[in-house]
mmCIF file of C-alpha atoms in Angstrom:
data_model
loop_
_atom_site.group_PDB
_atom_site.id
_atom_site.type_symbol
_atom_site.label_atom_id
_atom_site.label_comp_id
_atom_site.label_asym_id
_atom_site.label_seq_id
_atom_site.Cartn_x
_atom_site.Cartn_y
_atom_site.Cartn_z
ATOM 1 C CA MET A 1 80.242 -63.459 -7.628
ATOM 2 C CA ARG A 2 82.952 -61.257 -7.533
ATOM 3 C CA VAL A 3 84.797 -64.342 -5.472
ATOM 4 C CA LEU A 4 84.466 -66.574 -7.961
ATOM 5 C CA SER A 5 85.196 -64.719 -11.462
ATOM 6 C CA LEU A 6 88.776 -63.372 -9.457
ATOM 7 C CA ALA A 7 89.486 -67.675 -9.173
ATOM 8 C CA LEU A 8 87.863 -68.035 -13.142
ATOM 9 C CA ALA A 9 91.014 -64.689 -14.213
ATOM 10 C CA THR A 10 92.870 -66.056 -11.567
ATOM 11 C CA LEU A 11 93.079 -69.570 -12.562
ATOM 12 C CA ALA A 12 93.251 -69.147 -16.115
ATOM 13 C CA LEU A 13 96.396 -67.354 -15.810
ATOM 14 C CA ALA A 14 97.685 -70.438 -13.677
ATOM 15 C CA GLY A 15 100.804 -72.323 -14.737
ATOM 16 C CA GLU A 16 100.073 -75.907 -14.820
ATOM 17 C CA ALA A 17 101.727 -78.421 -11.612
ATOM 18 C CA PHE A 18 105.765 -79.414 -12.020
ATOM 19 C CA ALA A 19 105.468 -77.564 -15.241
ATOM 20 C CA ALA A 20 108.512 -78.842 -17.513
ATOM 21 C CA PRO A 21 111.024 -77.394 -19.595
ATOM 22 C CA HIS A 22 111.694 -79.800 -22.522
ATOM 23 C CA ASN A 23 114.233 -82.450 -22.048
ATOM 24 C CA PRO A 24 116.133 -83.523 -25.561
ATOM 25 C CA HIS A 25 116.872 -86.512 -23.263
ATOM 26 C CA PRO A 26 114.466 -87.317 -21.915
ATOM 27 C CA LYS A 27 114.239 -90.478 -19.305
ATOM 28 C CA ARG A 28 113.410 -94.442 -20.912
ATOM 29 C CA PRO A 29 109.798 -95.173 -21.369
ATOM 30 C CA HIS A 30 108.372 -97.724 -19.050
ATOM 31 C CA ALA A 31 107.650 -100.221 -22.048
ATOM 32 C CA ASN A 32 110.800 -102.047 -22.087
ATOM 33 C CA LYS A 33 109.900 -103.482 -18.223
ATOM 34 C CA VAL A 34 112.000 -106.916 -18.917
ATOM 35 C CA VAL A 35 115.322 -104.333 -19.491
ATOM 36 C CA ALA A 36 114.452 -102.633 -16.728
ATOM 37 C CA LYS A 37 113.243 -104.993 -14.113
ATOM 38 C CA ARG A 38 115.773 -105.345 -11.727
ATOM 39 C CA THR A 39 116.693 -107.630 -8.246
ATOM 40 C CA ALA A 40 115.773 -106.604 -4.655
ATOM 41 C CA ALA A 41 118.156 -105.310 -3.791
ATOM 42 C CA ALA A 42 119.607 -102.587 -6.046
ATOM 43 C CA LYS A 43 115.886 -101.457 -5.996
ATOM 44 C CA HIS A 44 116.507 -100.879 -1.825
ATOM 45 C CA ALA A 45 120.280 -99.904 -2.487
ATOM 46 C CA LYS A 46 118.854 -96.751 -4.729
ATOM 47 C CA ARG A 47 117.448 -95.814 -1.581
ATOM 48 C CA GLN A 48 119.179 -96.483 1.047
ATOM 49 C CA VAL A 49 120.350 -93.392 3.558
ATOM 50 C CA ILE A 50 123.534 -91.908 2.804
ATOM 51 C CA SER A 51 126.297 -92.657 5.197
ATOM 52 C CA ASP A 52 128.732 -90.235 4.434
ATOM 53 C CA PHE A 53 127.196 -86.323 3.842
ATOM 54 C CA PRO A 54 126.753 -83.518 2.005
ATOM 55 C CA PRO A 55 127.520 -87.392 -0.822
ATOM 56 C CA LYS A 56 129.690 -86.351 -3.331
ATOM 57 C CA THR A 57 128.721 -84.309 -6.480
ATOM 58 C CA ASN A 58 130.243 -84.389 -10.433
ATOM 59 C CA ALA A 59 131.409 -80.598 -9.724
ATOM 60 C CA THR A 60 134.571 -80.736 -10.425
ATOM 61 C CA PHE A 61 135.771 -77.016 -9.051
ATOM 62 C CA GLU A 62 138.609 -77.549 -5.991
ATOM 63 C CA ALA A 63 138.627 -77.813 -3.165
ATOM 64 C CA GLY A 64 139.370 -74.788 -1.271
ATOM 65 C CA GLU A 65 137.975 -71.718 1.919
ATOM 66 C CA ARG A 66 134.123 -72.037 1.694
ATOM 67 C CA TYR A 67 131.861 -68.555 1.432
ATOM 68 C CA VAL A 68 128.303 -67.870 1.841
ATOM 69 C CA ILE A 69 126.159 -65.888 0.647
ATOM 70 C CA MET A 70 123.056 -66.554 2.905
ATOM 71 C CA ASP A 71 119.848 -64.703 1.695
ATOM 72 C CA ASN A 72 116.219 -64.281 4.289
ATOM 73 C CA ASP A 73 113.271 -62.980 5.395
ATOM 74 C CA TRP A 74 115.947 -61.162 7.982
ATOM 75 C CA GLY A 75 113.805 -60.051 11.704
ATOM 76 C CA SER A 76 115.161 -58.894 14.939
ATOM 77 C CA THR A 77 116.314 -61.675 15.857
ATOM 78 C CA ALA A 78 117.797 -63.797 13.548
ATOM 79 C CA GLN A 79 121.597 -63.569 14.332
ATOM 80 C CA ILE A 80 121.485 -67.084 14.792
ATOM 81 C CA PRO A 81 122.161 -68.273 11.245
ATOM 82 C CA PHE A 82 125.481 -65.966 10.055
ATOM 83 C CA LEU A 83 127.370 -66.296 13.663
ATOM 84 C CA LEU A 84 126.679 -70.137 13.237
ATOM 85 C CA ALA A 85 128.222 -69.403 9.420
ATOM 86 C CA LEU A 86 131.501 -67.595 11.182
ATOM 87 C CA GLN A 87 131.913 -70.138 13.438
ATOM 88 C CA GLY A 88 132.630 -72.747 10.972
ATOM 89 C CA ASN A 89 134.851 -70.665 9.356
ATOM 90 C CA MET A 90 132.751 -70.235 5.977
ATOM 91 C CA THR A 91 133.049 -66.625 4.488
ATOM 92 C CA VAL A 92 129.943 -64.276 4.429
ATOM 93 C CA LEU A 93 130.060 -62.835 1.225
ATOM 94 C CA GLY A 94 127.538 -61.186 2.172
ATOM 95 C CA LEU A 95 123.343 -60.779 3.504
ATOM 96 C CA THR A 96 120.051 -60.864 1.133
ATOM 97 C CA GLY A 97 116.909 -59.876 1.898
ATOM 98 C CA ASP A 98 113.708 -61.564 0.706
ATOM 99 C CA THR A 99 110.173 -61.643 0.638
ATOM 100 C CA ALA A 100 108.002 -64.424 2.371
ATOM 101 C CA ASN A 101 107.902 -63.680 6.141
ATOM 102 C CA SER A 102 107.682 -59.855 5.585
ATOM 103 C CA TRP A 103 108.279 -57.048 2.376
ATOM 104 C CA ALA A 104 112.305 -57.551 1.844
ATOM 105 C CA LEU A 105 113.134 -53.647 1.820
ATOM 106 C CA GLN A 106 112.158 -54.348 6.108
ATOM 107 C CA THR A 107 113.950 -57.464 5.592
ATOM 108 C CA THR A 108 116.985 -55.673 3.737
ATOM 109 C CA LEU A 109 117.616 -52.933 6.950
ATOM 110 C CA HIS A 110 117.237 -55.792 9.985
ATOM 111 C CA ALA A 111 119.399 -57.600 8.170
ATOM 112 C CA LEU A 112 121.752 -54.174 8.250
ATOM 113 C CA ALA A 113 120.519 -53.758 11.492
ATOM 114 C CA LEU A 114 121.706 -56.376 13.031
ATOM 115 C CA LEU A 115 124.826 -56.437 11.735
ATOM 116 C CA GLU A 116 125.712 -53.547 13.521
ATOM 117 C CA HIS A 117 124.400 -54.511 16.699
ATOM 118 C CA GLY A 118 127.523 -56.567 16.725
ATOM 119 C CA ASN A 119 130.238 -55.134 15.253
ATOM 120 C CA LEU A 120 129.676 -56.378 12.194
ATOM 121 C CA SER A 121 129.239 -54.616 9.667
ATOM 122 C CA CYS A 122 132.331 -55.436 7.598
ATOM 123 C CA ILE A 123 129.782 -57.777 5.916
ATOM 124 C CA PRO A 124 127.594 -56.427 3.618
ATOM 125 C CA VAL A 125 124.183 -56.345 2.130
ATOM 126 C CA ALA A 126 121.961 -56.939 -0.697
ATOM 127 C CA LEU A 127 118.524 -55.134 -1.652
ATOM 128 C CA GLY A 128 115.920 -57.431 -3.161
ATOM 129 C CA GLU A 129 113.487 -58.328 -5.104
ATOM 130 C CA TYR A 130 110.437 -56.478 -3.289
ATOM 131 C CA TYR A 131 107.618 -58.768 -5.065
ATOM 132 C CA PRO A 132 107.772 -62.636 -6.277
ATOM 133 C CA LEU A 133 107.541 -64.129 -9.592
ATOM 134 C CA VAL A 134 103.083 -64.102 -9.657
ATOM 135 C CA MET A 135 102.770 -64.633 -6.453
ATOM 136 C CA THR A 136 100.751 -60.540 -5.427
ATOM 137 C CA GLU A 137 98.147 -60.025 -2.493
ATOM 138 C CA GLU A 138 95.564 -60.642 -4.774
ATOM 139 C CA ARG A 139 96.455 -63.689 -5.810
ATOM 140 C CA PHE A 140 97.691 -65.500 -2.014
ATOM 141 C CA ASN A 141 93.419 -64.423 -1.243
ATOM 142 C CA VAL A 142 91.930 -66.063 -3.622
ATOM 143 C CA TRP A 143 93.944 -69.024 -4.016
ATOM 144 C CA THR A 144 93.035 -68.792 0.754
ATOM 145 C CA GLU A 145 89.389 -68.720 -0.547
ATOM 146 C CA LEU A 146 89.476 -71.706 -2.645
ATOM 147 C CA TRP A 147 91.711 -73.950 -0.648
ATOM 148 C CA GLY A 148 91.681 -72.314 3.033
ATOM 149 C CA THR A 149 93.761 -70.056 5.274
ATOM 150 C CA LEU A 150 96.796 -70.295 7.066
ATOM 151 C CA GLU A 151 98.345 -70.127 10.459
ATOM 152 C CA TRP A 152 100.714 -67.915 9.407
ATOM 153 C CA ASN A 153 100.405 -65.981 6.222
ATOM 154 C CA GLY A 154 103.742 -64.727 6.471
ATOM 155 C CA VAL A 155 103.675 -60.669 3.789
ATOM 156 C CA PHE A 156 100.717 -61.756 3.380
ATOM 157 C CA ALA A 157 99.187 -60.838 6.358
ATOM 158 C CA PRO A 158 96.078 -59.094 6.148
ATOM 159 C CA GLU A 159 97.842 -55.114 6.809
ATOM 160 C CA ASN A 160 97.307 -54.266 9.916
ATOM 161 C CA LEU A 161 99.060 -50.313 10.811
ATOM 162 C CA THR A 162 97.915 -50.628 14.359
ATOM 163 C CA LEU A 163 99.980 -53.649 15.297
ATOM 164 C CA GLU A 164 102.533 -52.331 13.274
ATOM 165 C CA ALA A 165 103.099 -49.716 15.261
ATOM 166 C CA MET A 166 103.812 -51.497 17.729
ATOM 167 C CA GLY A 167 106.837 -53.777 16.841
ATOM 168 C CA ASN A 168 105.177 -56.104 13.525
ATOM 169 C CA ASP A 169 107.019 -56.353 11.011
ATOM 170 C CA PRO A 170 105.451 -54.867 7.596
ATOM 171 C CA THR A 171 103.208 -56.937 5.680
ATOM 172 C CA SER A 172 100.875 -56.964 2.758
ATOM 173 C CA GLY A 173 100.304 -53.239 1.304
ATOM 174 C CA ASP A 174 102.984 -51.051 0.432
ATOM 175 C CA ALA A 175 105.897 -52.468 0.064
ATOM 176 C CA GLY A 176 108.415 -50.247 0.619
ATOM 177 C CA ARG A 177 106.553 -48.889 3.381
ATOM 178 C CA ILE A 178 109.487 -49.448 6.990
ATOM 179 C CA SER A 179 107.737 -50.636 10.765
ATOM 180 C CA PRO A 180 110.833 -48.386 12.459
ATOM 181 C CA SER A 181 109.576 -49.757 15.788
ATOM 182 C CA ALA A 182 109.355 -53.534 14.747
ATOM 183 C CA PHE A 183 113.845 -52.689 14.696
ATOM 184 C CA ILE A 184 114.169 -53.971 18.631
ATOM 185 C CA GLU A 185 118.010 -54.726 17.980
ATOM 186 C CA GLY A 186 118.923 -51.585 15.882
ATOM 187 C CA TYR A 187 117.136 -48.849 13.078
ATOM 188 C CA PRO A 188 120.474 -49.310 11.021
ATOM 189 C CA ASN A 189 122.387 -46.246 10.794
ATOM 190 C CA ASN A 190 124.465 -48.135 7.276
ATOM 191 C CA THR A 191 123.318 -48.890 3.976
ATOM 192 C CA TYR A 192 122.846 -51.713 1.670
ATOM 193 C CA ILE A 193 125.256 -52.120 -1.516
ATOM 194 C CA ASP A 194 124.130 -50.735 -4.946
ATOM 195 C CA THR A 195 124.019 -54.008 -6.211
ATOM 196 C CA SER A 196 120.539 -55.777 -6.694
ATOM 197 C CA ALA A 197 120.824 -58.945 -4.342
ATOM 198 C CA ALA A 198 120.437 -61.071 -7.857
ATOM 199 C CA GLN A 199 123.150 -60.002 -9.916
ATOM 200 C CA PHE A 200 125.478 -60.003 -5.972
ATOM 201 C CA MET A 201 124.706 -63.427 -6.449
ATOM 202 C CA ILE A 202 125.507 -63.936 -9.473
ATOM 203 C CA ASP A 203 129.343 -61.891 -9.602
ATOM 204 C CA GLN A 204 130.421 -64.216 -6.327
ATOM 205 C CA VAL A 205 129.428 -66.932 -7.621
ATOM 206 C CA PHE A 206 131.948 -65.997 -10.887
ATOM 207 C CA GLU A 207 134.604 -64.120 -8.305
ATOM 208 C CA TYR A 208 135.304 -67.352 -6.642
ATOM 209 C CA PRO A 209 134.118 -70.604 -8.485
ATOM 210 C CA GLY A 210 132.685 -73.550 -7.028
ATOM 211 C CA GLN A 211 133.445 -72.237 -3.520
ATOM 212 C CA VAL A 212 130.231 -70.596 -2.333
ATOM 213 C CA SER A 213 126.984 -71.941 -0.885
ATOM 214 C CA ILE A 214 123.333 -70.062 -0.968
ATOM 215 C CA TYR A 215 121.473 -70.416 1.479
ATOM 216 C CA ALA A 216 118.407 -69.391 1.319
ATOM 217 C CA ALA A 217 116.182 -68.647 3.991
ATOM 218 C CA GLY A 218 113.128 -67.391 2.591
ATOM 219 C CA GLY A 219 111.264 -66.582 -0.367
ATOM 220 C CA LEU A 220 113.423 -68.230 -3.071
ATOM 221 C CA THR A 221 112.714 -65.079 -5.661
ATOM 222 C CA ASN A 222 116.208 -64.034 -5.467
ATOM 223 C CA ILE A 223 117.795 -67.327 -6.266
ATOM 224 C CA ALA A 224 114.862 -67.965 -9.054
ATOM 225 C CA LEU A 225 116.009 -64.215 -10.995
ATOM 226 C CA ALA A 226 120.773 -64.621 -9.800
ATOM 227 C CA VAL A 227 119.126 -68.285 -12.190
ATOM 228 C CA ARG A 228 117.266 -66.668 -15.392
ATOM 229 C CA MET A 229 119.437 -63.949 -15.381
ATOM 230 C CA ASN A 230 122.671 -66.328 -15.796
ATOM 231 C CA ALA A 231 122.433 -69.298 -17.252
ATOM 232 C CA SER A 232 125.370 -70.762 -15.258
ATOM 233 C CA PHE A 233 125.180 -69.154 -12.160
ATOM 234 C CA ALA A 234 123.311 -71.543 -10.620
ATOM 235 C CA SER A 235 126.187 -74.701 -11.969
ATOM 236 C CA MET A 236 129.493 -72.297 -11.143
ATOM 237 C CA ALA A 237 127.689 -72.277 -7.740
ATOM 238 C CA ARG A 238 129.383 -75.191 -4.734
ATOM 239 C CA GLU A 239 125.748 -76.028 -2.831
ATOM 240 C CA LEU A 240 122.533 -74.524 -2.404
ATOM 241 C CA VAL A 241 120.845 -74.801 0.624
ATOM 242 C CA ILE A 242 117.772 -74.726 1.782
ATOM 243 C CA MET A 243 115.376 -74.731 4.486
ATOM 244 C CA GLY A 244 111.801 -74.837 4.240
ATOM 245 C CA ALA A 245 109.786 -78.192 1.516
ATOM 246 C CA TYR A 246 108.155 -79.676 4.840
ATOM 247 C CA VAL A 247 106.167 -82.992 3.591
ATOM 248 C CA ASP A 248 104.517 -85.501 4.405
ATOM 249 C CA LEU A 249 102.513 -83.779 8.018
ATOM 250 C CA ASN A 250 98.683 -82.912 6.444
ATOM 251 C CA MET A 251 97.887 -85.433 9.311
ATOM 252 C CA LEU A 252 99.755 -83.208 12.049
ATOM 253 C CA GLN A 253 98.434 -80.000 10.881
ATOM 254 C CA VAL A 254 94.651 -80.608 12.159
ATOM 255 C CA THR A 255 95.912 -81.319 15.094
ATOM 256 C CA SER A 256 96.837 -77.585 16.297
ATOM 257 C CA ASP A 257 96.645 -74.151 15.619
ATOM 258 C CA LEU A 258 101.354 -74.756 16.372
ATOM 259 C CA GLY A 259 100.442 -77.621 14.141
ATOM 260 C CA GLN A 260 99.137 -75.717 10.961
ATOM 261 C CA ASP A 261 102.111 -73.505 10.804
ATOM 262 C CA LEU A 262 104.175 -76.284 11.333
ATOM 263 C CA GLY A 263 102.698 -78.077 8.560
ATOM 264 C CA SER A 264 102.449 -75.187 5.723
ATOM 265 C CA ASP A 265 106.091 -74.081 3.760
ATOM 266 C CA ILE A 266 105.488 -70.228 4.111
ATOM 267 C CA ASN A 267 108.861 -69.991 2.065
ATOM 268 C CA PHE A 268 107.351 -71.901 -1.006
ATOM 269 C CA ILE A 269 104.179 -70.246 -1.091
ATOM 270 C CA VAL A 270 104.731 -66.563 -0.743
ATOM 271 C CA ASP A 271 106.420 -68.037 -4.169
ATOM 272 C CA PRO A 272 105.724 -71.301 -5.511
ATOM 273 C CA GLU A 273 106.879 -70.472 -9.340
ATOM 274 C CA ALA A 274 110.391 -69.487 -7.882
ATOM 275 C CA ALA A 275 110.588 -72.163 -5.254
ATOM 276 C CA HIS A 276 110.731 -74.879 -8.778
ATOM 277 C CA ILE A 277 112.883 -72.590 -10.655
ATOM 278 C CA ALA A 278 115.484 -73.286 -7.843
ATOM 279 C CA VAL A 279 114.778 -76.929 -6.529
ATOM 280 C CA THR A 280 115.038 -77.767 -10.436
ATOM 281 C CA ALA A 281 117.911 -75.770 -10.635
ATOM 282 C CA ASP A 282 121.782 -77.365 -11.849
ATOM 283 C CA PHE A 283 123.533 -76.296 -8.831
ATOM 284 C CA PRO A 284 125.810 -79.069 -7.896
ATOM 285 C CA SER A 285 123.988 -79.407 -4.826
ATOM 286 C CA ILE A 286 121.175 -79.042 -3.176
ATOM 287 C CA THR A 287 120.305 -79.697 0.266
ATOM 288 C CA ILE A 288 116.823 -79.960 1.668
ATOM 289 C CA ALA A 289 116.300 -78.707 5.897
ATOM 290 C CA GLY A 290 112.080 -79.711 5.425
ATOM 291 C CA ASN A 291 110.639 -81.294 8.133
ATOM 292 C CA VAL A 292 113.846 -81.762 10.025
ATOM 293 C CA ALA A 293 113.765 -78.329 10.858
ATOM 294 C CA ASN A 294 110.928 -78.689 12.580
ATOM 295 C CA SER A 295 111.960 -80.324 15.687
ATOM 296 C CA GLN A 296 114.548 -77.998 17.754
ATOM 297 C CA TYR A 297 113.593 -75.007 20.038
ATOM 298 C CA LEU A 298 115.272 -72.786 22.843
ATOM 299 C CA THR A 299 114.046 -72.636 26.220
ATOM 300 C CA ALA A 300 114.365 -69.734 28.473
ATOM 301 C CA ASN A 301 116.830 -71.719 30.000
ATOM 302 C CA TYR A 302 119.688 -72.372 27.956
ATOM 303 C CA ILE A 303 118.768 -68.529 27.069
ATOM 304 C CA GLU A 304 120.246 -67.784 30.772
ATOM 305 C CA MET A 305 122.899 -70.371 30.508
ATOM 306 C CA ILE A 306 123.631 -68.353 28.097
ATOM 307 C CA THR A 307 123.293 -65.698 28.318
ATOM 308 C CA SER A 308 124.244 -65.378 31.756
ATOM 309 C CA ASN A 309 127.165 -66.215 30.705
ATOM 310 C CA SER A 310 127.590 -63.394 28.248
ATOM 311 C CA GLY A 311 127.163 -63.849 25.036
ATOM 312 C CA GLY A 312 128.693 -61.413 23.187
ATOM 313 C CA LEU A 313 126.636 -57.828 21.920
ATOM 314 C CA TYR A 314 123.904 -60.002 20.328
ATOM 315 C CA ALA A 315 122.910 -61.185 24.253
ATOM 316 C CA ASP A 316 120.491 -58.792 24.332
ATOM 317 C CA LEU A 317 118.272 -59.902 21.360
ATOM 318 C CA LEU A 318 118.812 -63.665 22.111
ATOM 319 C CA SER A 319 116.827 -62.622 25.393
ATOM 320 C CA ASP A 320 113.964 -61.690 23.520
ATOM 321 C CA TYR A 321 114.174 -64.233 20.694
ATOM 322 C CA TYR A 322 110.489 -65.884 20.269
ATOM 323 C CA THR A 323 110.643 -69.555 22.125
ATOM 324 C CA ALA A 324 107.273 -70.614 20.700
ATOM 325 C CA LEU A 325 108.408 -71.579 17.615
ATOM 326 C CA PRO A 326 111.178 -73.916 16.190
ATOM 327 C CA LEU A 327 115.324 -72.665 15.259
ATOM 328 C CA TRP A 328 113.815 -73.174 11.696
ATOM 329 C CA ASP A 329 116.312 -70.719 9.900
ATOM 330 C CA GLU A 330 118.751 -71.656 12.281
ATOM 331 C CA THR A 331 118.580 -75.672 11.171
ATOM 332 C CA ALA A 332 119.429 -74.788 7.673
ATOM 333 C CA ALA A 333 122.967 -72.994 8.683
ATOM 334 C CA MET A 334 123.890 -75.919 10.677
ATOM 335 C CA ILE A 335 123.703 -78.354 8.083
ATOM 336 C CA MET A 336 125.455 -75.897 5.245
ATOM 337 C CA ALA A 337 127.932 -75.246 8.374
ATOM 338 C CA PHE A 338 128.818 -78.739 10.146
ATOM 339 C CA PRO A 339 127.300 -81.022 7.903
ATOM 340 C CA ASN A 340 129.284 -83.240 9.770
ATOM 341 C CA VAL A 341 126.098 -82.807 12.454
ATOM 342 C CA VAL A 342 123.920 -84.581 10.189
ATOM 343 C CA ASN A 343 122.921 -88.552 10.459
ATOM 344 C CA GLU A 344 120.665 -89.624 7.623
ATOM 345 C CA SER A 345 119.989 -87.356 4.960
ATOM 346 C CA ILE A 346 118.749 -89.731 1.874
ATOM 347 C CA GLU A 347 118.927 -88.731 -2.217
ATOM 348 C CA VAL A 348 115.436 -88.027 -3.225
ATOM 349 C CA TYR A 349 114.314 -85.845 -6.526
ATOM 350 C CA LEU A 350 112.020 -83.542 -5.102
ATOM 351 C CA ASP A 351 110.171 -80.639 -7.346
ATOM 352 C CA VAL A 352 107.315 -77.487 -6.032
ATOM 353 C CA SER A 353 103.667 -77.536 -7.178
ATOM 354 C CA THR A 354 102.956 -74.687 -9.142
ATOM 355 C CA ALA A 355 99.611 -74.810 -9.731
ATOM 356 C CA PHE A 356 97.365 -72.771 -8.164
ATOM 357 C CA ASP A 357 94.047 -74.480 -8.618
ATOM 358 C CA SER A 358 94.879 -76.552 -5.808
ATOM 359 C CA PRO A 359 95.549 -76.923 -2.406
ATOM 360 C CA PHE A 360 99.273 -77.849 -2.810
ATOM 361 C CA TYR A 361 100.461 -74.789 -4.570
ATOM 362 C CA GLY A 362 103.393 -74.330 -3.221
ATOM 363 C CA GLY A 363 103.825 -77.232 -1.334
ATOM 364 C CA THR A 364 107.125 -80.266 -2.367
ATOM 365 C CA TYR A 365 106.543 -83.993 -3.815
ATOM 366 C CA LEU A 366 109.111 -86.841 -4.158
ATOM 367 C CA TRP A 367 109.731 -89.489 -5.565
ATOM 368 C CA GLY A 368 111.625 -92.100 -5.628
ATOM 369 C CA GLU A 369 114.967 -92.986 -9.056
ATOM 370 C CA ASP A 370 112.457 -95.121 -11.029
ATOM 371 C CA PHE A 371 109.233 -92.484 -10.856
ATOM 372 C CA HIS A 372 110.201 -89.037 -11.220
ATOM 373 C CA PRO A 373 109.657 -86.706 -14.194
ATOM 374 C CA ALA A 374 112.144 -86.076 -16.220
ATOM 375 C CA HIS A 375 113.059 -82.545 -15.324
ATOM 376 C CA THR A 376 113.396 -82.987 -11.518
ATOM 377 C CA ARG A 377 117.179 -83.830 -10.138
ATOM 378 C CA LYS A 378 118.422 -84.806 -6.938
ATOM 379 C CA VAL A 379 118.801 -83.448 -4.019
ATOM 380 C CA ASN A 380 119.965 -84.798 -0.171
ATOM 381 C CA TYR A 381 116.479 -84.158 1.952
ATOM 382 C CA VAL A 382 118.241 -84.330 5.532
ATOM 383 C CA GLN A 383 116.530 -86.348 7.748
ATOM 384 C CA SER A 384 117.936 -86.497 11.763
ATOM 385 C CA LEU A 385 120.683 -84.440 13.029
ATOM 386 C CA ASN A 386 123.029 -85.183 15.808
ATOM 387 C CA VAL A 387 121.337 -83.461 18.451
ATOM 388 C CA SER A 388 124.234 -83.471 21.221
ATOM 389 C CA LEU A 389 125.790 -82.471 19.217
ATOM 390 C CA PHE A 390 123.443 -79.548 17.031
ATOM 391 C CA TRP A 391 123.816 -78.286 21.350
ATOM 392 C CA GLU A 392 127.171 -78.083 21.196
ATOM 393 C CA ILE A 393 127.916 -75.711 18.241
ATOM 394 C CA LEU A 394 124.916 -73.286 19.105
ATOM 395 C CA THR A 395 126.601 -73.148 22.492
ATOM 396 C CA GLN A 396 130.027 -72.153 21.399
ATOM 397 C CA THR A 397 129.198 -69.954 18.662
ATOM 398 C CA LEU A 398 126.437 -67.780 20.984
ATOM 399 C CA SER A 399 128.619 -67.499 24.117
ATOM 400 C CA ASN A 400 131.088 -66.069 22.514
ATOM 401 C CA PRO A 401 130.359 -64.617 18.930
ATOM 402 C CA MET A 402 132.622 -62.760 15.715
ATOM 403 C CA GLN A 403 133.234 -59.506 15.437
ATOM 404 C CA CYS A 404 134.602 -57.633 12.463
ATOM 405 C CA VAL A 405 138.857 -56.386 13.778
ATOM 406 C CA ASN A 406 139.873 -54.546 10.932
ATOM 407 C CA GLY A 407 137.808 -55.469 8.645
ATOM 408 C CA LYS A 408 137.368 -59.508 9.212
ATOM 409 C CA PRO A 409 134.833 -60.563 11.294
ATOM 410 C CA GLN A 410 136.829 -62.690 14.208
ATOM 411 C CA HIS A 411 137.084 -64.245 17.470
ATOM 412 C CA VAL A 412 137.620 -61.489 20.276
#
């Protein structure tokens, strides 16, 4: 009865799925079907794959140096994404920590520690928002009671101080709790800047208009806050690149525990409302690394090959890399830093469900040109990669990672 009462109270507060803001120019009605009718060839043209990735946008900014802010739920061996950005000649303006696998404070400290470990502390770090916009531990638990549990609950996994003492990052409980034993990369000596992650993003986007990529590989709370704090933030950025937005993987989820994990979008589920805000914001371009991010894995042999030939200051952390899970965040970073690695991508309309009373809360849905809700926008959904090029670039990146020299990352 307590669960039912709590569920009803929570449902009363929940928003409706895909809630759309008022649109002064709504999509045309389907009543005039004679005018709307097209030939089969025209229909096919709208759905063809993108041959020139990323697609050109309507942005009027001049092309120039590429900058990036990398927002992630950083962990103890999460160095590869920012090393790929540096390898791609992107200027990493800063790292920001968010709440997804653990609380934002812990992930921000991991960002600091990772940079220190590889002599990259010339890159600043900003602390992200501790809590999702709406989701709480209690709300998450009610949702899983109603609609089933996940293989990995992220930050809302039950608090377990015993596991934290053995090296796990903190989950649930006090968001300000730190687990020092989780820092196999070393506990940071530096600290984060005195500017919130969302404000840092806004400041940098206005400092370099049209040139800053926003990379999002954890919860999207910081990005959503920046969108809401400044109405011009999204349009002034270069692009948003997201790791997440899996589609059509429900059957995979019933095949194994790993399959359940591969199909559950914890980055979105932790903060569905923030994901909805981010994917419908007016960034000049949004690129999605969804299902394709489940494809690539590190192997013990590959790690041995890299570390036996140096691997730089990160060789020891690479040796501790957990090879049982895909290169999720790394794939999104690769697509951003090296767009030519993309073989196929399709333009679709996309949104994230904010319907609490549904198993699809935090889930992604796609539409074609003629069927999408008026509030959605086109995104570039990556479908396949040039796998040989992917591994070639990754090997070059990990074999000789950049370090800070005279305040600037470069090869030494």
